[in-house]
Short mmCIF file of C-alpha atoms in Angstrom, two decimals:
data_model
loop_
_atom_site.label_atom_id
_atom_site.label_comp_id
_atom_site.label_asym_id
_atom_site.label_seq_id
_atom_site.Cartn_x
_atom_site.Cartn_y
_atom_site.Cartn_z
CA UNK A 121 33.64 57.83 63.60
CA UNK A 122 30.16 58.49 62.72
CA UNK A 123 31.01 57.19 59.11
CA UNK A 124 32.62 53.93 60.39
CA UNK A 125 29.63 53.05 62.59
CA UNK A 126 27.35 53.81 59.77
CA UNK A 127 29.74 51.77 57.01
CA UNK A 128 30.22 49.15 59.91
CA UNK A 129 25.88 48.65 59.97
CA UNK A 130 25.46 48.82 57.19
CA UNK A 131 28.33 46.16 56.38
CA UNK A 132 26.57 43.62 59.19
CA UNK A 133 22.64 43.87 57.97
CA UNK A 134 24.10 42.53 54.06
CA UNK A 135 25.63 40.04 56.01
CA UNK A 136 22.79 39.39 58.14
CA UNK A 137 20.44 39.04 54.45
CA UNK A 138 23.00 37.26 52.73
CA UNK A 139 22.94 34.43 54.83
CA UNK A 140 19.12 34.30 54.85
CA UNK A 141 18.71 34.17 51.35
CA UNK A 142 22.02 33.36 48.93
CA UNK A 143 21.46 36.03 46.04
CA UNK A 144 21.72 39.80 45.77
CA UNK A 145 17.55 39.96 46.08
CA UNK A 146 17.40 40.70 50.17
CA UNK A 147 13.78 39.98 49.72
CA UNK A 148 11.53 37.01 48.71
CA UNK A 149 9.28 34.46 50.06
CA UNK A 150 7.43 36.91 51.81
CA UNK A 151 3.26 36.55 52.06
CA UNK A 152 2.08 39.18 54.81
CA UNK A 153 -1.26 38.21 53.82
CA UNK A 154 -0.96 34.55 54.81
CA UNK A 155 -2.54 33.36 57.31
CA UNK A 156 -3.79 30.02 56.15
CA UNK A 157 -3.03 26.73 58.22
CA UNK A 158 -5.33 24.08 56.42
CA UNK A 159 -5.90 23.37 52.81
CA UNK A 160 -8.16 22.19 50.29
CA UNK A 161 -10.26 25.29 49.61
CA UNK A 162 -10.39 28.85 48.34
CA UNK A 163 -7.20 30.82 48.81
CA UNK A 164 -7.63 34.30 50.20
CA UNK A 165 -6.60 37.31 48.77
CA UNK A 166 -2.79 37.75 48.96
CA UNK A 167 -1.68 34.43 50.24
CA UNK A 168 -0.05 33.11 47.61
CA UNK A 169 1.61 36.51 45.67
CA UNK A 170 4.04 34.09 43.39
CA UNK A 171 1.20 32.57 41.96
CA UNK A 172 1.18 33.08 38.43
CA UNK A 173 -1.10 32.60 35.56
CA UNK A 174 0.09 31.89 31.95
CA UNK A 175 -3.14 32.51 29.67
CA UNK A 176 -3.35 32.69 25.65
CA UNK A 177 -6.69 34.72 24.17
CA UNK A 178 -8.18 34.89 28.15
CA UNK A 179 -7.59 31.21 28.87
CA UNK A 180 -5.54 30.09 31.66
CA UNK A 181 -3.10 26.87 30.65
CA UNK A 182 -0.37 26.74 33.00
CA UNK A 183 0.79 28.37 36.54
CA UNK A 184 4.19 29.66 37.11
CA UNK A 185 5.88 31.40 40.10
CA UNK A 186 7.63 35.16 40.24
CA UNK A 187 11.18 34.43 41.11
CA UNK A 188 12.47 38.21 40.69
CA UNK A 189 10.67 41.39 39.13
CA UNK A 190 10.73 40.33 35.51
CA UNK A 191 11.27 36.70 35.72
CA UNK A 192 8.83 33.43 35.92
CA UNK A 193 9.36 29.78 36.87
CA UNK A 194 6.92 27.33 35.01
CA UNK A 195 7.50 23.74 33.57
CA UNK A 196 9.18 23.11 30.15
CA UNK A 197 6.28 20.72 28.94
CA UNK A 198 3.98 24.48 29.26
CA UNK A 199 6.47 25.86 26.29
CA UNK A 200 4.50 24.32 23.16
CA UNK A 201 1.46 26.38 24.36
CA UNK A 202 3.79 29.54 25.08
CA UNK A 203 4.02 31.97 22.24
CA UNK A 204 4.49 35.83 21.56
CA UNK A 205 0.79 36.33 22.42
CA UNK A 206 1.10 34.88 25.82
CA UNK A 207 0.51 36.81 28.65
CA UNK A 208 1.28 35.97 32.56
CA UNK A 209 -0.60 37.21 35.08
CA UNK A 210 -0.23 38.13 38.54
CA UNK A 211 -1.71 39.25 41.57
CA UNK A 212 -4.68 37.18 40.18
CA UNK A 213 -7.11 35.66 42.72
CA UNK A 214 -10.21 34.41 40.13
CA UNK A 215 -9.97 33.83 36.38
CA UNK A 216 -13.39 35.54 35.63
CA UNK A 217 -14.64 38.68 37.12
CA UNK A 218 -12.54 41.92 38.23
CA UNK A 219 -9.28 41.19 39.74
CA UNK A 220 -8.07 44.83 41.73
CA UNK A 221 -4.40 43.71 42.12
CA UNK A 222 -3.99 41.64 38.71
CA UNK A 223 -0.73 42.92 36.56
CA UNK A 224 0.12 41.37 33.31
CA UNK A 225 2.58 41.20 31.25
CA UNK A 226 3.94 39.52 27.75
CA UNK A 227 6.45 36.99 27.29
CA UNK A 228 9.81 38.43 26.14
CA UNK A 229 11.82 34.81 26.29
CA UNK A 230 11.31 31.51 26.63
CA UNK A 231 14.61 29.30 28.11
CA UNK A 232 13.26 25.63 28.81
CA UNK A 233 16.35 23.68 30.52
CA UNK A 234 18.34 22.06 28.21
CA UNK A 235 18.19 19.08 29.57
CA UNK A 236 14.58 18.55 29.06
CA UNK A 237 13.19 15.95 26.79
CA UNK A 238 16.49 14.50 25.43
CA UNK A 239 16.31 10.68 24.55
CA UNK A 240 19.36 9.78 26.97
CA UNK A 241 17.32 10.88 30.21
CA UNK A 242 16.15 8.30 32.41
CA UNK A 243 12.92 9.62 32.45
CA UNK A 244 11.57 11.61 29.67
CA UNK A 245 9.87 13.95 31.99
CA UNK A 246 13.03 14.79 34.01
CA UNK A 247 14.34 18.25 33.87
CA UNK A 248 10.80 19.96 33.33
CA UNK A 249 11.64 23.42 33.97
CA UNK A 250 11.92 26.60 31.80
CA UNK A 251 12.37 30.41 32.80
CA UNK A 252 10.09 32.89 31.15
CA UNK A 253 11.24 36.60 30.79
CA UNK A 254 8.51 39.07 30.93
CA UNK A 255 8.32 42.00 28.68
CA UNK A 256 8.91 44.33 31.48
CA UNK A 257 9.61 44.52 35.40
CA UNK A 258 6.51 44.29 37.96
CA UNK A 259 6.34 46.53 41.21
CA UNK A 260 6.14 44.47 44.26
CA UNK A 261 3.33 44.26 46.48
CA UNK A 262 1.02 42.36 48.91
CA UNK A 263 -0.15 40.68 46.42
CA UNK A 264 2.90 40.50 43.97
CA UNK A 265 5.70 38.81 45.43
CA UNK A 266 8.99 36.80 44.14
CA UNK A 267 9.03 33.77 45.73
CA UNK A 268 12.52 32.24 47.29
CA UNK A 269 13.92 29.20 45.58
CA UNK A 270 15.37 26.09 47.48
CA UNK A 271 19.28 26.29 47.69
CA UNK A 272 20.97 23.03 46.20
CA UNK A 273 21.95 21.38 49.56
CA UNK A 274 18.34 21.36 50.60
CA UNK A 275 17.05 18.36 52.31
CA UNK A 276 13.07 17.28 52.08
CA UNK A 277 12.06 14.24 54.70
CA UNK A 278 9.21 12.12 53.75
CA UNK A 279 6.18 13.44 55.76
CA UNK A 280 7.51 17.30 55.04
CA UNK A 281 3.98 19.97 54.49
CA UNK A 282 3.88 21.42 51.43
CA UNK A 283 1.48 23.27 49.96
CA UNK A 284 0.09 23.67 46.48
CA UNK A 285 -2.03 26.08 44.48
CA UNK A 286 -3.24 26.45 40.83
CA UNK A 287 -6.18 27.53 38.61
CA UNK A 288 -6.60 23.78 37.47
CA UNK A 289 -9.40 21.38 37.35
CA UNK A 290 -11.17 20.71 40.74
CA UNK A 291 -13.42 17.98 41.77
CA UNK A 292 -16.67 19.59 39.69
CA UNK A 293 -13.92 18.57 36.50
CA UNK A 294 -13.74 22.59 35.77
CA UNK A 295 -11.31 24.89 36.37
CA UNK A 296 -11.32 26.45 39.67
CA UNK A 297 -12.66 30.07 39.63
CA UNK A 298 -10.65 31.20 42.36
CA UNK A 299 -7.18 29.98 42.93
CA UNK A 300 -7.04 26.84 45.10
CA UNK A 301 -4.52 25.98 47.96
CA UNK A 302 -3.86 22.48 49.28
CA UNK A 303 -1.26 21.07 51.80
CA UNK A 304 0.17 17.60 51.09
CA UNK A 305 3.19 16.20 52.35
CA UNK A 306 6.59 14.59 50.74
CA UNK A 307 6.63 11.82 49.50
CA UNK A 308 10.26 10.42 49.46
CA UNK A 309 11.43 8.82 46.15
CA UNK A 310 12.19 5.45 47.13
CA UNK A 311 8.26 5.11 47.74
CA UNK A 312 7.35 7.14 45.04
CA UNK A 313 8.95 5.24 42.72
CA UNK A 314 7.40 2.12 43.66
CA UNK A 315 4.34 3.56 41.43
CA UNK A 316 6.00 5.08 38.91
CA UNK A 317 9.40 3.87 38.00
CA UNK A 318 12.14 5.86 36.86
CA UNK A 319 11.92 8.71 39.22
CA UNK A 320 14.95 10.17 39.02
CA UNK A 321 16.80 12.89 41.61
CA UNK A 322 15.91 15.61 39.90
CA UNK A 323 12.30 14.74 40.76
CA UNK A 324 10.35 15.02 44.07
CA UNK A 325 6.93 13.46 45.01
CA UNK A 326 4.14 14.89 47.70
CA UNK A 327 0.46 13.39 47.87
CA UNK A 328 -1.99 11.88 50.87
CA UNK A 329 -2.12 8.04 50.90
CA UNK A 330 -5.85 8.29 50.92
CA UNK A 331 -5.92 10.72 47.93
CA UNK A 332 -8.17 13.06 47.29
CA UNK A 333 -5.53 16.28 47.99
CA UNK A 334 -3.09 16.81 44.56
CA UNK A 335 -2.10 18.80 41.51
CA UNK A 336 -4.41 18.19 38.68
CA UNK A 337 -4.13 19.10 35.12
CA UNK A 338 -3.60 22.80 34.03
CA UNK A 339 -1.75 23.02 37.33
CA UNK A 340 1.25 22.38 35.32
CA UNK A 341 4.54 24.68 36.04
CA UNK A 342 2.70 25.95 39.48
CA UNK A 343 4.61 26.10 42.76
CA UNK A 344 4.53 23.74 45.42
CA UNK A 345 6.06 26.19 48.29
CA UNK A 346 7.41 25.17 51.80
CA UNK A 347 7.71 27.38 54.86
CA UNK A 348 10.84 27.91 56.84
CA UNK A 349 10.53 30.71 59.21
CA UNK A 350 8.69 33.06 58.14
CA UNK A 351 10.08 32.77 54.95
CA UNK A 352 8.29 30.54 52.09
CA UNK A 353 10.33 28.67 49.92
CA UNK A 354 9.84 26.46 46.33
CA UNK A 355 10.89 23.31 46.47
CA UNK A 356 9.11 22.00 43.70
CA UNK A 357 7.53 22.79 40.12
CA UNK A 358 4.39 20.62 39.32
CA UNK A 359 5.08 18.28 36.25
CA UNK A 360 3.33 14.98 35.81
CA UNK A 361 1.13 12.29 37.81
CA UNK A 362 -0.66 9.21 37.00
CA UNK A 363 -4.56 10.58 37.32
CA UNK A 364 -5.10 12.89 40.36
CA UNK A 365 -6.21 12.88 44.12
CA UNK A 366 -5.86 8.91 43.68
CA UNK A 367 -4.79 6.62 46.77
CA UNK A 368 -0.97 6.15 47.47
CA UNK A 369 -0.45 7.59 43.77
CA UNK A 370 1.43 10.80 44.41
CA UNK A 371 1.94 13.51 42.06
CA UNK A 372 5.58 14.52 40.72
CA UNK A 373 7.45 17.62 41.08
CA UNK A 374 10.52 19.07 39.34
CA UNK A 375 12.95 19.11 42.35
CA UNK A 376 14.12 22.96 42.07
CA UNK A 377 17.01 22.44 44.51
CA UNK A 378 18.85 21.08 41.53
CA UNK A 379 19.14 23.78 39.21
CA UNK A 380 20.28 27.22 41.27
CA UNK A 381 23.31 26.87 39.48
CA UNK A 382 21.31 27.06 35.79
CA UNK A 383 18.81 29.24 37.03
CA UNK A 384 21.43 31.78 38.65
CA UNK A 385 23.26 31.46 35.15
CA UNK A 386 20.42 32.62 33.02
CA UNK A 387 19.43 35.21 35.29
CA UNK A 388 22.75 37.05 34.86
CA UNK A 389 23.41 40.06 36.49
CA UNK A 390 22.09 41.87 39.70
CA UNK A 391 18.72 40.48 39.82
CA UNK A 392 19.20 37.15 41.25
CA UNK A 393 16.68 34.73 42.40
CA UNK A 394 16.53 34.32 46.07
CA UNK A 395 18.26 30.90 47.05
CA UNK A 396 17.30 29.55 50.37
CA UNK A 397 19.13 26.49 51.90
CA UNK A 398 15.69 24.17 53.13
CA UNK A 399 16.72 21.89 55.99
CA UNK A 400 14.54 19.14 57.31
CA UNK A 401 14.75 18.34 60.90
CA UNK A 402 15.32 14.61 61.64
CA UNK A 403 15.84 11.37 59.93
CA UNK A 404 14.31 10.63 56.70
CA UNK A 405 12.13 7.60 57.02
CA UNK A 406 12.23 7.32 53.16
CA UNK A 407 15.53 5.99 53.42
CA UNK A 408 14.25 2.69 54.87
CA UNK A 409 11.61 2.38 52.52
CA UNK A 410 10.82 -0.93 50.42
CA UNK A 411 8.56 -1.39 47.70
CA UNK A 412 6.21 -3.96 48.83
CA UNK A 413 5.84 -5.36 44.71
CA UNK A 414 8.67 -4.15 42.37
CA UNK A 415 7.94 -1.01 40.70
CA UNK A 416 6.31 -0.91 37.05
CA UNK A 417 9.16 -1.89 34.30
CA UNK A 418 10.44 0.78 32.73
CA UNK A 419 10.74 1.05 28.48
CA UNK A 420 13.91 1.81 26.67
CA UNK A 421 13.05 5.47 26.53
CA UNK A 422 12.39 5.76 30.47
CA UNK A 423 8.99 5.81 30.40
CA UNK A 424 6.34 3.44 32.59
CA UNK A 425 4.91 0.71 30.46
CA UNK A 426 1.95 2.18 30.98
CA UNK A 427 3.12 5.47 29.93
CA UNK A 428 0.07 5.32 26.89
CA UNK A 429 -2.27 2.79 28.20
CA UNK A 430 -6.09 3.83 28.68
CA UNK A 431 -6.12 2.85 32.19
CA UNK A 432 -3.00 3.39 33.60
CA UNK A 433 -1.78 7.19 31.91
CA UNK A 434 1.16 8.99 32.74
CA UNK A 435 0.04 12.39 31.99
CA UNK A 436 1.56 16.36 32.00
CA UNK A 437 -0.58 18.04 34.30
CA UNK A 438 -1.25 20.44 31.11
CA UNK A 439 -4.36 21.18 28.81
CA UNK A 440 -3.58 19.98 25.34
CA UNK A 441 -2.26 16.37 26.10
CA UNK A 442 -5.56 15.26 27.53
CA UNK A 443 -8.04 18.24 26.79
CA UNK A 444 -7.99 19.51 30.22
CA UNK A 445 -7.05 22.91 32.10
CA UNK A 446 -5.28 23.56 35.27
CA UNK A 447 -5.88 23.72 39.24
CA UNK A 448 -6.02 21.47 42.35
CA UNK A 449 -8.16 18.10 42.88
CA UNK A 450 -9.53 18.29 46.58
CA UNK A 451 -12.70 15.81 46.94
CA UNK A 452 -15.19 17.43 49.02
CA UNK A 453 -14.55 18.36 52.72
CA UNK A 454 -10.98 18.11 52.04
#
């Protein structure tokens, strides 16, 4: 009897998990450090344990998120930059100076999605996501953490809080010494593409409509996070804007919600990603949304016309495209 009431407990708390998080990881999403409620400023210590680095010869170029104990989420426009020398960090609060709780590791493999960059997508930035393997497993701990990912039925209303973070440029135009955090809210995609055109479902957009609280470049791959709970959960990947912090321009996220089923099918085995199903309370006022001009015309490849203008870029939020490093652009007093 003793046996059956300890099988039968046992039996009821994976239940209990399971249905909390939809993978064979009972744990993720967790920041017991977290205590923040407004954005725009210095993260403390141990807020955002996900957060990862990617950095070649000491210099950070993209973010990424832990998802398990050896594998990172980043963007696949990061992978030209991402070689055998590579090295992610985590647990990292400033790029210079002593970090107590830093661990690093190598890059073992690099899996972009295979969708990424073909000709026949609607927009050439859709599918910007890639997995990166690290050379061995970290130890959780407050400050290391896998994050949970967005389940694929998740639902994200216009007006959602989200919150972003990254070693990327600030409003000084350097990189941020200590990582930044932000909180913006969604923007749904029937708005968002009246700027940009050709946002497609696997994207997702989240900005201010008096700007001046966004991803900037070098942010690129980083997690924008949602919480649910006390759980925290990615719903998006930062991949591309149109400058940053501008008004009613939002910046554009790879939708993660989409891919659990390629994600769970790289990461084979025991391991699993966390997948939490996000569910946004009400009606989605995006869903009424009309353009108030037609959105920009698009060019045979997908692309805004303005895609390579001067004025008017379409840019990665990435180093080497526009010789600029990663983080978050918050104006002053934001």
């Amino acid at each position: 009897m003793a046996l059956y009431q300890f099988l039968w407990g046992s039996t009821m708390m994976i239940i209990l998990l399971s249905r909390g998080c939809h993978s064979q990881q009972p744990v993720c999403g967790q920041a017991v450090l977290n205590t923040r409620i407004v954005g725009g400023e210095d993260a403390p210590p141990g807020s955002w344990p996900w957060q990862a680095s990617l950095q070649n010869d000491g210099s950070h170029f993209c973010g990424g998120s832990l998802i398990n104990n050896q594998w990172v989420l980043t963007a696949a426009h990061c992978v030209p930059d991402i070689n055998l020398g590579t090295v992610v960090y985590l647990g990292l609060q400033s790029l210079p100076g002593l970090n107590l709780n830093v661990v690093s590791r190598n890059v073992s493999m690099v899996i972009p999605n295979p969708s990424y960059g073909l000709p026949t997508n609607v927009n050439r930035y859709d599918n910007d996501l890639c997995l990166l393997k690290l050379s061995a497993p970290v130890n959780f701990t407050n400050y290391i953490q896998p994050i949970c990912l967005a389940a694929e039925n998740s639902t994200f209303n216009a007006g959602v809080e989200s919150w972003i973070t990254g070693f990327g440029i600030t409003d000084n135009g350097t990189l941020a010494n200590i990582l930044q955090e932000v909180m913006v809210p969604i923007v749904g995609n029937k708005q968002c593409n009246c700027t940009y055109g050709g946002i497609t479902g696997n994207m997702m957009c989240a900005g201010v409509p008096a700007g001046g609280k966004d991803s900037c470049q070098g942010d690129s791959g980083g997690p924008m996070v949602i919480k649910q709970g006390s759980l925290w959960i990615q719903s998006g990947v930062v991949s591309f804007g149109q400058g940053c912090g501008l008004p009613n321009i939002p910046g554009v996220y790879t939708r993660v919600s989409k891919y659990q089923e390629w994600i769970s099918r790289v990461i084979a085995g025991s391991n699993k990603p966390g997948f939490v199903e996000y569910t946004s309370a009400g009606v989605d006022s995006d869903q009424f949304f009309q353009c108030p001009t037609p959105p920009p015309p698009t060019t045979p490849d997908g692309g805004s016309v303005f895609d390579s203008g001067e004025s008017m870029i379409h840019f990665f939020r990435f180093p080497s495209l526009c010789l600029l490093v990663i983080s978050l652009y918050v104006l002053g007093g934001v």
